[in-house]
Coordinates of C-alpha atoms in Angstrom, one line a residue:
Chain B
M871 CA -0.1 -0.1 -0.1
S872 CA 1.2 3.6 -0.8
H873 CA 1.9 6.0 2.0
V874 CA -1.1 7.5 3.8
R875 CA -2.6 10.7 2.2
Y876 CA -2.7 12.7 5.4
I877 CA -3.8 15.8 4.1
D878 CA -7.0 14.2 2.0
K879 CA -7.6 12.2 5.5
T880 CA -7.8 14.9 8.0
R881 CA -9.6 17.2 5.5
E882 CA -12.3 14.0 5.4
Y883 CA -12.1 13.4 9.2
Y884 CA -12.7 16.9 10.5
L885 CA -15.5 17.7 8.0
G886 CA -17.1 14.7 9.2
Q887 CA -16.6 15.9 12.7
G888 CA -18.5 19.2 11.7
Y889 CA -15.8 21.5 10.8
E890 CA -16.5 23.4 7.8
K891 CA -13.3 25.2 7.0
P892 CA -10.4 22.5 6.6
Y893 CA -7.1 23.2 8.0
E894 CA -4.8 24.8 5.3
W895 CA -1.2 22.9 5.3
A896 CA 1.6 25.1 4.6
H897 CA 2.8 25.0 0.6
F898 CA 5.5 26.7 -1.2
D899 CA 7.0 26.4 -4.7
E900 CA 10.3 27.5 -3.8
V901 CA 12.2 25.2 -1.3
P902 CA 15.7 26.9 0.3
F903 CA 18.6 24.6 0.2
S904 CA 22.1 25.1 2.3
K905 CA 24.9 22.6 2.0
L906 CA 27.2 21.7 4.7
S907 CA 30.1 24.3 5.2
K908 CA 32.1 21.5 6.6
P909 CA 32.6 17.5 6.3
L910 CA 29.7 15.9 8.5
S911 CA 32.6 14.4 10.5
E912 CA 33.3 17.9 11.8
A913 CA 30.0 19.2 12.0
R914 CA 28.0 20.0 15.3
V915 CA 24.4 18.7 15.0
S916 CA 21.4 19.6 16.9
L917 CA 17.9 17.8 17.1
V918 CA 14.5 20.0 17.0
S919 CA 11.2 18.2 17.5
T920 CA 7.5 18.9 17.7
S921 CA 7.3 15.5 19.8
D922 CA 6.6 17.5 22.9
I923 CA 9.5 16.0 24.6
T924 CA 9.8 17.0 28.3
V925 CA 12.2 16.5 31.2
R926 CA 10.5 14.9 34.2
G927 CA 10.2 17.5 36.9
E928 CA 10.0 20.4 34.8
N929 CA 7.8 22.3 32.9
D930 CA 4.9 20.6 34.8
E931 CA 3.1 23.8 35.4
D932 CA 3.4 24.9 31.8
N933 CA -0.1 25.5 30.0
H934 CA 0.2 22.4 28.0
A935 CA -2.9 22.8 25.8
E936 CA -2.4 26.5 24.9
Q937 CA 1.5 25.8 23.9
L938 CA 0.3 23.5 21.7
F939 CA -1.7 26.1 19.5
V940 CA 0.3 29.4 20.3
G941 CA 3.7 27.5 19.9
N942 CA 7.1 28.4 21.4
V943 CA 10.6 27.2 21.6
Y944 CA 12.3 25.2 24.5
S945 CA 15.7 23.5 24.9
I946 CA 16.9 20.4 26.5
A947 CA 20.3 20.0 27.4
A948 CA 22.1 17.3 25.2
D949 CA 23.5 15.5 28.3
T950 CA 20.2 15.0 30.0
P951 CA 19.7 11.4 31.0
L952 CA 17.5 9.4 28.9
D953 CA 15.2 8.0 31.4
R954 CA 14.5 11.8 32.4
L955 CA 12.9 12.2 29.2
Y956 CA 9.1 11.4 27.9
S957 CA 6.6 13.1 25.6
R958 CA 3.2 14.5 26.6
Q959 CA 2.5 14.2 23.0
E960 CA -1.2 13.0 21.8
H961 CA -0.9 13.5 18.2
Y962 CA 0.0 10.2 17.3
D963 CA -1.2 6.6 16.3
K964 CA -2.2 5.2 19.7
Y965 CA -4.1 2.3 18.0
A966 CA -0.8 1.3 16.3
T967 CA 2.1 2.3 18.4
N968 CA 3.1 4.1 21.3
L969 CA 5.7 6.7 22.6
D970 CA 7.5 4.5 25.2
D971 CA 11.1 4.9 23.7
V972 CA 12.0 8.2 23.3
D973 CA 14.6 7.6 20.7
S974 CA 11.8 6.4 18.4
Y975 CA 10.8 9.9 17.8
F976 CA 13.7 12.1 19.6
P977 CA 16.5 10.2 18.6
I978 CA 19.2 11.5 21.3
T979 CA 20.9 8.4 21.7
R980 CA 21.2 7.9 18.1
L981 CA 22.7 11.3 18.0
H982 CA 25.5 10.7 20.7
E983 CA 26.4 7.3 19.2
A984 CA 27.2 9.4 16.0
A985 CA 29.4 11.6 17.6
A986 CA 31.2 8.8 19.4
E987 CA 31.9 7.0 16.2
G988 CA 32.9 10.1 14.5
L989 CA 30.2 10.1 12.0
I990 CA 29.7 13.7 13.2
G991 CA 31.9 16.1 14.6
S992 CA 29.8 16.6 18.1
V993 CA 26.5 17.0 19.6
A994 CA 25.2 20.6 20.1
P995 CA 24.8 21.4 23.7
R996 CA 21.0 22.1 23.5
L997 CA 18.4 20.2 21.6
H998 CA 15.4 21.9 20.9
G999 CA 11.3 21.3 21.2
V1000 CA 8.8 23.4 19.4
F1001 CA 5.1 23.4 20.3
T1002 CA 3.0 23.0 17.2
A1003 CA 1.8 26.4 16.3
Y1004 CA -1.6 26.4 14.3
S1005 CA -0.1 29.7 13.0
H1006 CA 2.1 29.8 10.1
R1007 CA 3.0 33.2 10.3
R1008 CA 3.7 32.8 14.1
T1009 CA 6.0 29.8 12.9
L1010 CA 7.8 31.7 10.3
T1011 CA 8.0 35.2 12.4
V1012 CA 8.6 33.9 16.1
D1013 CA 9.5 30.2 16.5
G1014 CA 11.8 29.7 13.3
P1015 CA 14.0 32.9 14.0
E1016 CA 14.3 31.7 17.7
V1017 CA 15.4 28.2 16.8
L1018 CA 18.2 29.7 14.5
R1019 CA 19.3 32.2 17.3
R1020 CA 20.0 29.3 19.4
C1021 CA 21.4 27.2 17.0
R1022 CA 23.8 30.1 15.9
E1023 CA 24.7 30.6 19.8
D1024 CA 25.7 27.0 20.0
G1025 CA 27.8 26.9 16.8
V1026 CA 25.4 24.4 15.0
D1027 CA 26.2 23.3 11.3
A1028 CA 23.2 21.1 10.6
V1029 CA 19.7 20.1 12.3
V1030 CA 18.0 17.0 12.3
L1031 CA 14.1 17.4 12.8
T1032 CA 11.6 15.0 14.0
P1033 CA 7.8 16.0 13.5
V1034 CA 5.3 13.9 15.6
Chain M
M654 CA 8.1 21.3 11.4
S655 CA 9.0 21.9 7.8
L656 CA 8.5 25.6 8.2
V657 CA 11.3 25.7 10.9
A658 CA 13.4 23.6 8.4
R659 CA 12.8 25.9 5.7
Y660 CA 13.5 28.9 8.1
L661 CA 17.0 27.5 8.6
E662 CA 17.7 26.6 5.3
E663 CA 17.1 30.1 4.3
N664 CA 19.4 31.5 6.9
G665 CA 22.4 28.8 6.1
I666 CA 21.7 25.8 8.4
P667 CA 21.3 22.7 6.5
T668 CA 18.3 20.6 7.7
V669 CA 17.1 16.8 7.5
L670 CA 13.4 15.9 8.4
I671 CA 13.0 12.2 9.4
A672 CA 9.0 11.9 9.3
N673 CA 5.9 9.7 8.9
A674 CA 3.6 11.9 7.2
R675 CA 5.2 12.1 3.6
D676 CA 2.6 14.2 1.7
I677 CA 2.5 16.9 4.4
V678 CA 6.2 17.5 4.2
E679 CA 6.3 17.3 0.7
Y680 CA 3.4 19.4 0.2
C681 CA 5.2 22.1 2.4
G682 CA 8.6 21.4 0.4
V683 CA 11.8 21.1 2.2
A684 CA 15.4 20.4 1.5
R685 CA 16.0 16.9 2.6
M686 CA 13.6 14.4 4.2
V687 CA 13.9 10.5 5.3
F688 CA 10.4 9.3 4.7
V689 CA 9.5 6.2 7.2
D690 CA 6.4 4.6 6.4
Y691 CA 5.3 4.1 9.9
P692 CA 2.2 5.1 12.1
L693 CA 2.5 8.7 13.4
G694 CA 4.5 8.9 16.5
N695 CA 7.7 6.6 15.3
P696 CA 9.6 8.6 12.8
C697 CA 13.0 7.6 13.8
G698 CA 12.3 3.6 14.1
R699 CA 10.2 1.3 16.4
P700 CA 10.5 1.9 20.2
F701 CA 13.5 -0.2 21.4
E702 CA 14.5 -1.4 18.0
V703 CA 18.1 0.0 18.5
E704 CA 19.4 -1.5 15.0
E705 CA 16.4 0.0 12.9
Q706 CA 16.7 3.2 14.7
R707 CA 20.5 3.3 13.9
Q708 CA 19.7 2.5 10.2
I709 CA 17.1 5.2 9.9
F710 CA 19.5 7.7 11.4
A711 CA 22.3 6.9 9.1
L712 CA 20.0 7.7 6.4
A713 CA 19.4 11.0 7.7
L714 CA 23.2 11.8 8.5
A715 CA 23.7 10.5 4.7
Q716 CA 20.9 12.9 3.5
L717 CA 23.0 15.8 5.0
E718 CA 26.3 15.1 3.1
N719 CA 25.1 13.7 -0.1
A720 CA 21.7 15.5 -1.2
A721 CA 22.3 17.6 -4.2
A722 CA 19.4 19.5 -4.3
P723 CA 16.0 20.5 -2.6
R724 CA 13.2 18.1 -2.3
T725 CA 15.3 15.3 -1.9
T726 CA 13.2 12.3 -0.5
V727 CA 14.9 9.0 0.7
Q728 CA 12.4 6.3 1.8
A729 CA 13.8 4.1 4.5
P730 CA 13.4 0.4 3.7
Q731 CA 11.7 -0.8 6.8
Q732 CA 8.0 -2.1 6.7
W733 CA 5.9 -2.1 9.8
P734 CA 5.1 -5.5 10.9
G735 CA 1.7 -6.9 11.2
G736 CA 0.3 -5.5 8.0
E737 CA -1.2 -2.0 6.8
D738 CA -4.3 -1.7 8.5
W739 CA -3.2 1.1 10.4
K740 CA -3.1 3.0 7.0
R741 CA -6.7 2.5 6.4
L742 CA -7.7 2.8 10.0
I743 CA -6.3 6.2 10.9
F744 CA -8.6 9.2 11.3
S745 CA -11.6 6.9 10.7
N746 CA -14.7 6.6 13.0
E747 CA -13.6 3.1 13.9
Q748 CA -10.5 5.0 15.4
P749 CA -11.1 8.5 16.4
F750 CA -7.8 10.2 16.6
L751 CA -8.5 12.1 19.8
E752 CA -11.1 10.9 22.3
G753 CA -12.6 11.8 25.4
G754 CA -10.7 14.3 27.6
V755 CA -8.0 14.6 25.2
Y756 CA -10.4 15.7 22.4
D757 CA -12.1 18.2 24.8
D758 CA -8.9 19.4 25.7
W759 CA -8.1 20.0 22.1
I760 CA -11.5 21.8 21.3
E761 CA -10.8 24.0 24.4
A762 CA -7.3 25.1 23.2
K763 CA -8.7 25.8 19.9
K764 CA -11.2 28.1 21.3
R765 CA -8.5 29.8 23.3
Y766 CA -6.4 30.3 20.2
K767 CA -9.2 31.5 18.3
D768 CA -9.6 34.3 21.1
L769 CA -6.1 35.1 21.1
K770 CA -6.1 35.6 17.1
E771 CA -9.0 38.1 17.3
D772 CA -7.1 40.2 20.0
G773 CA -4.2 40.0 17.5
K774 CA -2.0 38.4 19.8
V775 CA -0.8 35.4 17.7

């Protein structure tokens, strides 16, 4: 079977739920492209994810539901032990799978392994989460620039992004 | 997520997405993508399947080095075990995507977002 057409599926699903106006997915004709400025084995790499990755004991008082709709950027120290991380994400296929393994959606261990093996130069000191904003404008004018600012501060050469 | 990737690319930082929703990412348009044909939630491989996760992550790193032009999609060879019913059932009435309290929270948050938008705060 071919891949799932989520744009069509969600349009039909939410029309069925009584929403008249379908969500407008972002679309562009032009796609920006940058090349690595150095070999990957010398590059500093960071992660950015919408998987709602959370450190146990922190951020507990955040207004989670509102963040999901307004969006913002937060960072996690790359040396945070795996067992302190989990996801509060609800937007995944809970019938077919689970989010019990952080590395299945936020590949922090795989990133550290890549550095240890010399595939990449180093792991950036901070990895980042972005709450899904339902405003494209917000993402492009606030969240995108904030991720860029943090990556530049950390001397990041390349970024792996994992949408969930 | 695709929008953030595009913003980083525009500003000189190369990116690669590892994603399950191929159509959404390609409709937006990104520089590089590893498509993993798995249910939403496990773009980087099945939970606790370390070897598989390593293979998928390696594809993403290879994309960073090798992609010559934007819109480069590489499909991971892995197949979800146990058949493809999940593709038919996702977003169906048999398997509502958000249920109960989670659905209520989502509706509530949508209302708050609409209010903020009307006030010009987002």
